[in-house]
Coordinates of C-alpha atoms and ligand atoms in Angstrom, one line a residue:
M6 CA 0.0 0.0 0.0
D7 CA 1.4 3.4 -1.0
F8 CA 0.4 6.3 1.3
R9 CA 2.2 8.9 -0.7
F10 CA 0.3 11.6 -2.6
T11 CA 1.0 12.6 -6.1
E12 CA 2.5 16.0 -7.0
E13 CA -0.8 17.2 -8.3
Q14 CA -2.6 16.2 -5.1
L15 CA -0.1 17.9 -2.9
M16 CA -0.3 21.0 -5.2
I17 CA -4.1 21.4 -4.8
Q18 CA -3.8 20.7 -1.1
D19 CA -1.3 23.5 -0.8
V20 CA -3.4 26.0 -2.8
A21 CA -6.4 25.1 -0.7
R22 CA -4.5 25.4 2.6
R23 CA -3.1 28.8 1.7
I24 CA -6.5 30.2 0.7
A25 CA -8.1 28.6 3.8
Q26 CA -5.6 30.0 6.3
E27 CA -4.9 33.4 4.7
R28 CA -8.3 34.4 3.3
I29 CA -11.0 32.2 4.8
A30 CA -10.0 31.7 8.5
P31 CA -9.8 35.4 9.2
I32 CA -13.3 36.2 8.0
A33 CA -15.1 33.0 9.0
A34 CA -16.5 34.2 12.4
E35 CA -17.8 37.4 11.0
F36 CA -19.7 35.7 8.1
D37 CA -21.0 33.1 10.6
Q38 CA -22.3 35.7 12.9
R39 CA -24.0 37.7 10.1
G40 CA -25.2 34.6 8.4
E41 CA -23.9 36.1 5.2
F42 CA -22.9 34.2 2.0
P43 CA -19.2 34.7 1.5
A44 CA -19.4 35.6 -2.2
E45 CA -15.9 37.0 -2.6
T46 CA -14.0 34.1 -1.1
I47 CA -16.2 31.6 -2.9
K48 CA -15.2 33.4 -6.1
L49 CA -11.6 33.0 -5.1
L50 CA -12.1 29.3 -4.7
G51 CA -13.5 29.2 -8.2
E52 CA -10.6 31.2 -9.7
N53 CA -8.2 28.7 -8.1
G54 CA -9.9 25.5 -9.5
L55 CA -11.5 24.5 -6.2
M56 CA -15.1 24.7 -7.3
G57 CA -14.7 21.9 -10.0
I58 CA -11.7 19.9 -8.8
E59 CA -12.6 16.6 -10.6
V60 CA -14.0 18.3 -13.6
P61 CA -11.8 17.9 -16.8
H62 CA -10.2 21.1 -18.2
D63 CA -12.6 20.9 -21.2
Y64 CA -15.5 21.7 -19.0
G65 CA -13.7 24.5 -17.0
G66 CA -12.4 22.3 -14.1
A67 CA -9.1 21.5 -12.5
G68 CA -8.9 18.0 -14.0
L69 CA -7.8 16.3 -10.8
D70 CA -8.9 13.2 -9.0
S71 CA -11.1 12.2 -6.0
V72 CA -8.2 12.1 -3.6
A73 CA -7.2 15.6 -4.6
Y74 CA -10.8 16.7 -4.0
A75 CA -10.8 15.2 -0.5
L76 CA -7.5 16.7 0.5
A77 CA -8.7 20.2 -0.7
M78 CA -12.0 19.8 1.2
I79 CA -10.2 19.0 4.4
E80 CA -8.1 22.2 4.1
I81 CA -11.1 24.4 3.4
A82 CA -13.2 22.8 6.2
A83 CA -10.4 23.3 8.7
A84 CA -10.8 27.0 8.1
D85 CA -14.6 27.2 7.8
C86 CA -17.2 24.5 7.5
A87 CA -19.7 26.8 5.7
H88 CA -17.2 27.5 2.8
S89 CA -16.6 23.7 2.5
T90 CA -20.4 23.1 2.3
I91 CA -20.8 25.4 -0.6
M92 CA -17.7 23.9 -2.2
S93 CA -18.9 20.3 -1.7
V94 CA -22.3 20.8 -3.2
N95 CA -20.8 22.6 -6.2
N96 CA -18.1 20.1 -6.8
T97 CA -19.8 16.8 -6.1
L98 CA -23.6 16.9 -6.1
Y99 CA -23.7 19.3 -9.0
C100 CA -20.6 19.0 -11.2
N101 CA -19.8 15.3 -10.7
G102 CA -23.4 14.4 -11.0
L103 CA -23.7 16.1 -14.4
L104 CA -20.4 14.7 -15.5
K105 CA -21.4 11.2 -14.7
Y106 CA -25.0 11.3 -16.0
G107 CA -25.3 14.3 -18.3
S108 CA -25.1 14.5 -22.1
E109 CA -22.2 16.2 -23.8
A110 CA -24.3 19.3 -24.5
Q111 CA -25.5 19.5 -20.9
K112 CA -21.9 19.2 -19.7
H113 CA -20.8 22.1 -21.9
K114 CA -23.7 24.3 -21.0
Y115 CA -24.2 23.5 -17.3
V116 CA -20.9 22.3 -15.9
T117 CA -18.5 24.8 -17.5
P118 CA -19.8 28.0 -15.8
I119 CA -20.2 26.2 -12.4
A120 CA -16.8 24.4 -12.4
S121 CA -15.0 27.5 -13.3
G122 CA -16.6 29.4 -10.4
E123 CA -18.4 31.9 -12.7
A124 CA -21.7 30.8 -11.1
I125 CA -23.0 28.5 -8.3
G126 CA -24.8 25.1 -8.7
A127 CA -27.2 23.3 -6.4
F128 CA -28.9 20.0 -5.9
A129 CA -32.7 19.7 -5.1
L130 CA -33.8 16.3 -3.8
T131 CA -35.3 17.0 -0.3
E132 CA -38.9 18.2 0.2
P133 CA -40.7 19.5 3.3
Q134 CA -42.3 16.0 3.9
S135 CA -39.5 13.8 2.4
G136 CA -35.9 13.8 3.6
S137 CA -34.5 10.4 4.5
D138 CA -37.3 8.7 2.5
A139 CA -36.2 10.5 -0.7
S140 CA -38.4 8.6 -3.1
A141 CA -41.6 9.8 -1.3
M142 CA -41.3 13.2 -3.1
R143 CA -44.4 15.0 -4.3
I144 CA -43.1 17.5 -6.8
R145 CA -44.6 16.8 -10.2
A146 CA -43.1 17.2 -13.7
V147 CA -45.7 16.6 -16.4
R148 CA -44.6 15.9 -20.0
S149 CA -46.3 18.0 -22.7
A150 CA -48.4 16.3 -25.3
D151 CA -45.7 16.7 -28.0
G152 CA -43.0 15.6 -25.6
S153 CA -41.0 18.8 -26.1
Y154 CA -41.1 20.1 -22.5
Y155 CA -42.1 19.3 -18.9
T156 CA -44.2 21.5 -16.6
V157 CA -43.0 21.4 -13.0
N158 CA -45.1 22.3 -9.9
G159 CA -44.1 21.8 -6.3
K160 CA -41.6 22.6 -3.6
K161 CA -38.1 21.5 -2.6
S162 CA -36.6 22.4 0.8
W163 CA -33.2 22.7 2.5
I164 CA -31.5 23.6 -0.8
T165 CA -27.8 24.4 -0.1
S166 CA -26.8 27.5 -2.1
G167 CA -30.5 27.8 -3.2
P168 CA -30.5 31.5 -2.6
V169 CA -27.6 32.1 -5.0
A170 CA -27.6 29.2 -7.5
K171 CA -27.7 29.9 -11.2
Y172 CA -28.5 26.2 -12.1
I173 CA -30.0 23.4 -10.0
M174 CA -30.1 19.7 -10.6
L175 CA -33.7 18.8 -9.8
F176 CA -35.4 15.5 -9.0
A177 CA -39.2 15.4 -9.7
M178 CA -41.9 12.7 -10.0
T179 CA -42.9 12.1 -13.7
D180 CA -44.8 8.9 -12.9
P181 CA -46.1 8.6 -9.3
A182 CA -47.5 5.2 -9.9
K183 CA -44.0 3.8 -10.4
G184 CA -42.6 5.1 -7.1
A185 CA -38.8 5.4 -7.1
K186 CA -38.7 4.4 -10.8
G187 CA -41.1 7.3 -11.6
I188 CA -38.5 9.9 -10.6
T189 CA -36.6 11.9 -13.3
A190 CA -33.6 14.3 -13.0
F191 CA -33.7 17.7 -14.7
M192 CA -31.6 20.8 -15.1
V193 CA -33.2 24.0 -13.9
D194 CA -32.2 27.5 -14.9
T195 CA -33.2 29.7 -11.9
E196 CA -33.6 32.7 -14.1
R197 CA -36.5 31.2 -16.0
E198 CA -40.1 32.1 -15.2
G199 CA -42.0 30.0 -12.6
F200 CA -39.0 29.6 -10.3
H201 CA -39.2 31.2 -6.8
R202 CA -37.0 31.2 -3.7
G203 CA -38.3 31.1 -0.2
K204 CA -36.7 32.8 2.8
T205 CA -33.1 31.8 3.8
E206 CA -33.2 29.3 6.7
P207 CA -31.8 30.5 10.0
K208 CA -29.5 27.6 11.1
L209 CA -27.5 26.4 14.1
G210 CA -24.3 26.1 12.2
I211 CA -22.7 26.6 8.7
R212 CA -24.6 29.9 8.9
A213 CA -22.6 31.5 6.0
S214 CA -23.8 28.7 3.7
A215 CA -27.2 29.9 2.3
T216 CA -30.1 27.5 2.4
C217 CA -33.7 28.0 1.3
E218 CA -36.9 26.5 0.1
I219 CA -37.5 26.7 -3.7
E220 CA -40.9 26.5 -5.4
F221 CA -41.9 25.9 -9.0
T222 CA -45.1 27.2 -10.5
D223 CA -45.9 26.0 -14.0
Y224 CA -42.1 26.1 -14.6
R225 CA -41.2 24.7 -18.0
I226 CA -38.2 22.5 -18.7
P227 CA -37.2 21.7 -22.3
A228 CA -37.0 17.9 -22.9
E229 CA -33.3 18.3 -23.7
D230 CA -32.7 19.2 -20.1
V231 CA -33.7 15.8 -18.8
I232 CA -30.6 14.1 -17.3
G233 CA -30.3 10.5 -18.4
N234 CA -33.7 8.9 -19.2
E235 CA -37.1 9.5 -17.7
G236 CA -37.4 7.3 -14.6
D237 CA -33.6 7.2 -13.9
G238 CA -33.8 10.1 -11.4
F239 CA -33.7 8.1 -8.1
K240 CA -30.7 6.0 -9.1
I241 CA -28.9 9.1 -10.3
S242 CA -29.6 10.9 -7.0
M243 CA -28.2 7.9 -5.0
G244 CA -25.1 7.6 -7.2
V245 CA -24.5 11.3 -6.8
L246 CA -24.9 11.0 -3.0
D247 CA -22.4 8.2 -2.8
A248 CA -19.8 10.7 -4.1
G249 CA -21.2 13.6 -2.1
R250 CA -20.9 11.6 1.2
I251 CA -17.1 11.3 0.7
G252 CA -17.0 15.1 0.5
I253 CA -19.0 15.4 3.8
A254 CA -16.6 12.9 5.4
A255 CA -13.7 15.1 4.3
Q256 CA -15.4 18.2 5.7
A257 CA -15.9 16.4 9.0
V258 CA -12.2 15.5 9.0
G259 CA -11.1 19.1 8.3
L260 CA -13.3 20.5 11.0
S261 CA -12.1 17.9 13.5
R262 CA -8.5 18.6 12.7
A263 CA -8.9 22.3 13.4
A264 CA -10.5 21.5 16.8
Y265 CA -7.8 19.0 17.6
E266 CA -4.9 21.3 16.6
A267 CA -6.4 24.2 18.7
S268 CA -6.6 21.8 21.6
L269 CA -3.0 20.8 21.3
T270 CA -1.9 24.4 21.4
Y271 CA -4.2 25.3 24.3
S272 CA -3.2 22.2 26.4
R273 CA 0.5 23.3 26.0
D274 CA -0.1 27.0 26.8
R275 CA -2.7 27.0 29.4
K276 CA -1.4 26.6 33.0
A277 CA -3.3 25.3 36.0
F278 CA -2.1 24.1 39.4
G279 CA 1.4 25.1 38.3
A280 CA 1.6 23.1 35.1
S281 CA 0.5 23.0 31.5
I282 CA -3.0 21.4 31.5
G283 CA -1.7 19.0 28.7
S284 CA 0.5 17.3 31.4
F285 CA -2.6 16.2 33.3
Q286 CA -3.8 12.6 32.6
M287 CA -7.4 13.6 32.1
I288 CA -6.4 16.0 29.3
Q289 CA -3.9 13.5 27.9
A290 CA -6.7 10.9 27.6
K291 CA -8.8 13.4 25.7
I292 CA -6.0 14.2 23.3
A293 CA -5.2 10.6 22.7
D294 CA -8.8 9.7 22.0
M295 CA -9.2 12.7 19.7
K296 CA -6.1 11.8 17.8
C297 CA -7.2 8.1 17.2
R298 CA -10.6 9.2 15.9
L299 CA -9.1 11.9 13.7
D300 CA -6.6 9.5 12.1
A301 CA -9.2 6.8 11.6
A302 CA -11.7 9.2 10.0
W303 CA -8.9 10.6 7.7
L304 CA -7.9 7.1 6.6
L305 CA -11.5 6.0 6.0
T306 CA -12.2 9.2 4.0
L307 CA -9.1 8.8 1.8
R308 CA -9.9 5.1 1.3
A309 CA -13.4 6.1 0.1
A310 CA -11.9 8.8 -2.2
W311 CA -9.4 6.3 -3.6
A312 CA -12.1 3.7 -4.1
K313 CA -14.3 6.2 -6.0
Q314 CA -11.3 7.0 -8.3
Q315 CA -10.9 3.3 -9.0
A316 CA -14.6 2.9 -9.6
Q317 CA -14.5 5.5 -12.3
A318 CA -12.7 3.0 -14.5
T319 CA -14.8 -0.1 -13.5
G320 CA -18.2 1.6 -13.2
G321 CA -18.5 0.0 -9.7
R322 CA -20.4 1.5 -6.7
V323 CA -18.7 2.9 -3.6
S324 CA -21.8 3.1 -1.4
T325 CA -20.3 1.2 1.5
E326 CA -17.0 2.9 1.5
A327 CA -18.7 6.3 1.3
S328 CA -21.2 5.6 4.0
V329 CA -18.6 4.1 6.4
A330 CA -16.4 7.2 5.9
K331 CA -19.3 9.7 6.4
L332 CA -20.7 7.9 9.4
Y333 CA -17.4 7.6 11.2
A334 CA -16.0 11.0 10.3
S335 CA -19.3 12.8 11.2
E336 CA -19.6 11.1 14.5
S337 CA -15.9 11.9 15.2
A338 CA -16.7 15.5 14.3
M339 CA -19.2 15.5 17.1
F340 CA -16.8 13.9 19.5
I341 CA -13.6 15.9 18.7
P342 CA -15.0 19.5 18.9
H343 CA -17.0 18.5 22.0
Q344 CA -13.7 17.4 23.7
A345 CA -12.0 20.5 22.3
V346 CA -14.6 22.9 23.9
Q347 CA -14.1 21.0 27.2
I348 CA -10.3 21.4 27.1
H349 CA -10.7 25.1 26.4
G350 CA -13.2 25.5 29.3
G351 CA -14.8 29.0 29.3
M352 CA -12.7 30.0 26.2
G353 CA -14.2 27.1 24.3
Y354 CA -17.7 28.5 25.0
S355 CA -16.8 32.0 24.0
K356 CA -17.2 33.5 20.6
E357 CA -13.7 34.9 20.9
M358 CA -12.4 31.6 19.8
P359 CA -13.6 29.4 16.9
L360 CA -14.3 26.3 19.1
E361 CA -18.0 27.0 19.7
R362 CA -18.4 27.5 15.9
Y363 CA -16.7 24.1 15.2
F364 CA -19.1 22.6 17.8
R365 CA -22.2 24.1 16.2
D366 CA -21.0 23.4 12.6
A367 CA -20.2 19.7 13.3
K368 CA -23.9 18.7 13.8
I369 CA -24.9 19.1 10.2
T370 CA -22.4 16.4 9.1
E371 CA -24.6 13.8 10.9
I372 CA -27.7 15.1 9.1
Y373 CA -27.2 16.2 5.5
E374 CA -26.5 13.9 2.5
G375 CA -28.1 11.1 4.6
T376 CA -28.4 11.0 8.4
S377 CA -26.2 8.7 10.4
E378 CA -29.2 6.4 10.7
I379 CA -29.4 6.2 6.8
Q380 CA -25.6 5.5 6.6
R381 CA -26.0 2.6 9.0
M382 CA -28.9 1.3 7.0
V383 CA -26.9 1.5 3.7
I384 CA -23.9 -0.2 5.3
A385 CA -25.9 -3.0 6.9
R386 CA -28.0 -3.6 3.8
N387 CA -24.9 -3.9 1.6
E388 CA -23.0 -6.1 4.1
T389 CA -25.8 -8.5 4.9
G390 CA -27.5 -8.4 1.5
L391 CA -30.8 -8.1 3.5
R392 CA -33.3 -5.3 3.3
Ligands
CAA3 N1 -26.4 3.9 -6.6 C1 -27.2 3.4 -7.6 N2 -28.4 2.9 -7.4 C2 -28.9 2.8 -6.1 C3 -28.1 3.2 -5.0 C4 -26.8 3.8 -5.3 N3 -26.1 4.1 -4.3 N4 -28.8 3.0 -3.9 C5 -30.0 2.4 -4.3 N5 -30.0 2.3 -5.6 C6 -31.1 1.8 -6.5 C7 -31.4 0.4 -5.9 O1 -30.6 -0.6 -6.5 C8 -32.9 0.2 -6.4 O2 -32.9 -0.1 -7.8 P1 -33.8 -1.4 -8.3 O3 -35.2 -1.1 -7.8 O4 -33.6 -1.4 -9.7 O5 -33.2 -2.6 -7.6 C9 -33.4 1.6 -6.3 O6 -32.3 2.5 -6.3 C10 -34.2 1.8 -5.0 O7 -33.3 1.5 -3.9 P2 -33.9 1.2 -2.5 O8 -35.1 0.2 -2.6 O9 -32.7 0.7 -1.7 O10 -34.5 2.6 -2.0 P3 -35.1 3.0 -0.6 O11 -36.3 3.8 -0.9 O12 -35.1 1.9 0.3 O13 -34.0 4.1 -0.1 C11 -32.1 5.0 1.0 C12 -32.7 3.9 0.1 C13 -30.7 4.5 1.2 C14 -32.8 5.1 2.3 C15 -32.2 6.3 0.2 O14 -33.5 6.8 0.2 C16 -31.4 7.4 0.9 O15 -30.1 7.4 0.7 N6 -32.0 8.3 1.7 C17 -31.3 9.5 2.2 C18 -31.5 10.6 1.2 C19 -30.4 11.7 1.4 O16 -29.2 11.3 1.6 N7 -30.8 12.9 1.3 C20 -29.9 14.0 1.4 C21 -30.4 15.1 0.7 S1 -29.3 16.0 -0.3 C22 -28.4 17.0 0.7 O17 -28.4 16.9 1.9 C23 -27.7 18.0 0.0 C24 -27.2 19.2 0.7 O18 -27.8 20.2 0.7 C25 -25.9 19.2 1.3

């Protein structure tokens, strides 16, 4: 087994680290407090190839691999989870989804501006009454008599980057009688008539990542904007989420690393009872447990990213590797910042330090792109072959 990274992987990791530490970390608290979308730094990520890392140069991307993407995500998340959320949806759910399932014309039209950072992409699966049970969606897309367009009516909720997205990958029911096999994927241009945005959701964490409900009223989609075939939508969404979950695992690792490194520094510097608190066994135990979880989450995430890269050639699925990585890394991201806040005591609870933000931001990694309960279900189903 070779644990060395390629020159290209190290190069993008370095670019991401520099932007993260020099440009994102200094503004993260401010944007979090205001709940403001960080347009300028997101644009900077785009200019440096970080909004379409795995997208080939022909479609405006950086042309790198899945490991490079995971390494870059870790760096951005270590500075700010909200930035990495925007980056992850853009890179994986949107760009990778279209690259894998879209036509050549769709790739040119809809991937290029998003991968190059000119505009933002989003992914619309969840509805007010269907989250984990994704195929229970109600939004309808009805094909016109001549088959040239579809008319969409209904709502989607919790749309990451919904308030700012130019294009959205939408999943809608074209044949309700067929259940999951009656779902179709479409491309949506948010500037077309019939598309509306609801209010931006106030959230516990990742407050700088904008999230909203979207609504369609007699919104027309030309037939050439169907992704894949009618009825393929559910499988497309699941395939896209397999990749997306690796990005969320990487985000959880980055966030955990930041909390862990802050704890190392604090446990060396902070004195109590005449000694650095890091010399006390109860703090040492926390540091050791945090380090084990961090390293295990990192390894599982990179294993999943590597497996995804291999699967591109074979066409295989990486559902188990992705769910194992996301489950373990997100639960570690609850554990590590929790311990970090405890090590920092009152300072961990204060907005003067980023620990309380890491603590709040971590929770979403156990919820979006499939809750921890869903990841356990996917893993156990795949392992046992039972349903
Ligand atoms: N890849 C390809 N196909 C897949 C697949 C995958 N990973 N997983 C399932 N399928 C296929 C199955 O093979 C099956 O096909 P056949 O009928 O031909 O055999 C079909 O899809 C239906 O599969 P299931 O019967 O297993 O479907 P289910 O209804 O039991 O649901 C589930 C499975 C795992 C619970 C799924 O619904 C799920 O993952 N739910 C969670 C949804 C989710 O993650 N939502 C996140 C929203 S997006 C988000 O959070 C974005 C953001 O803003 C950050």
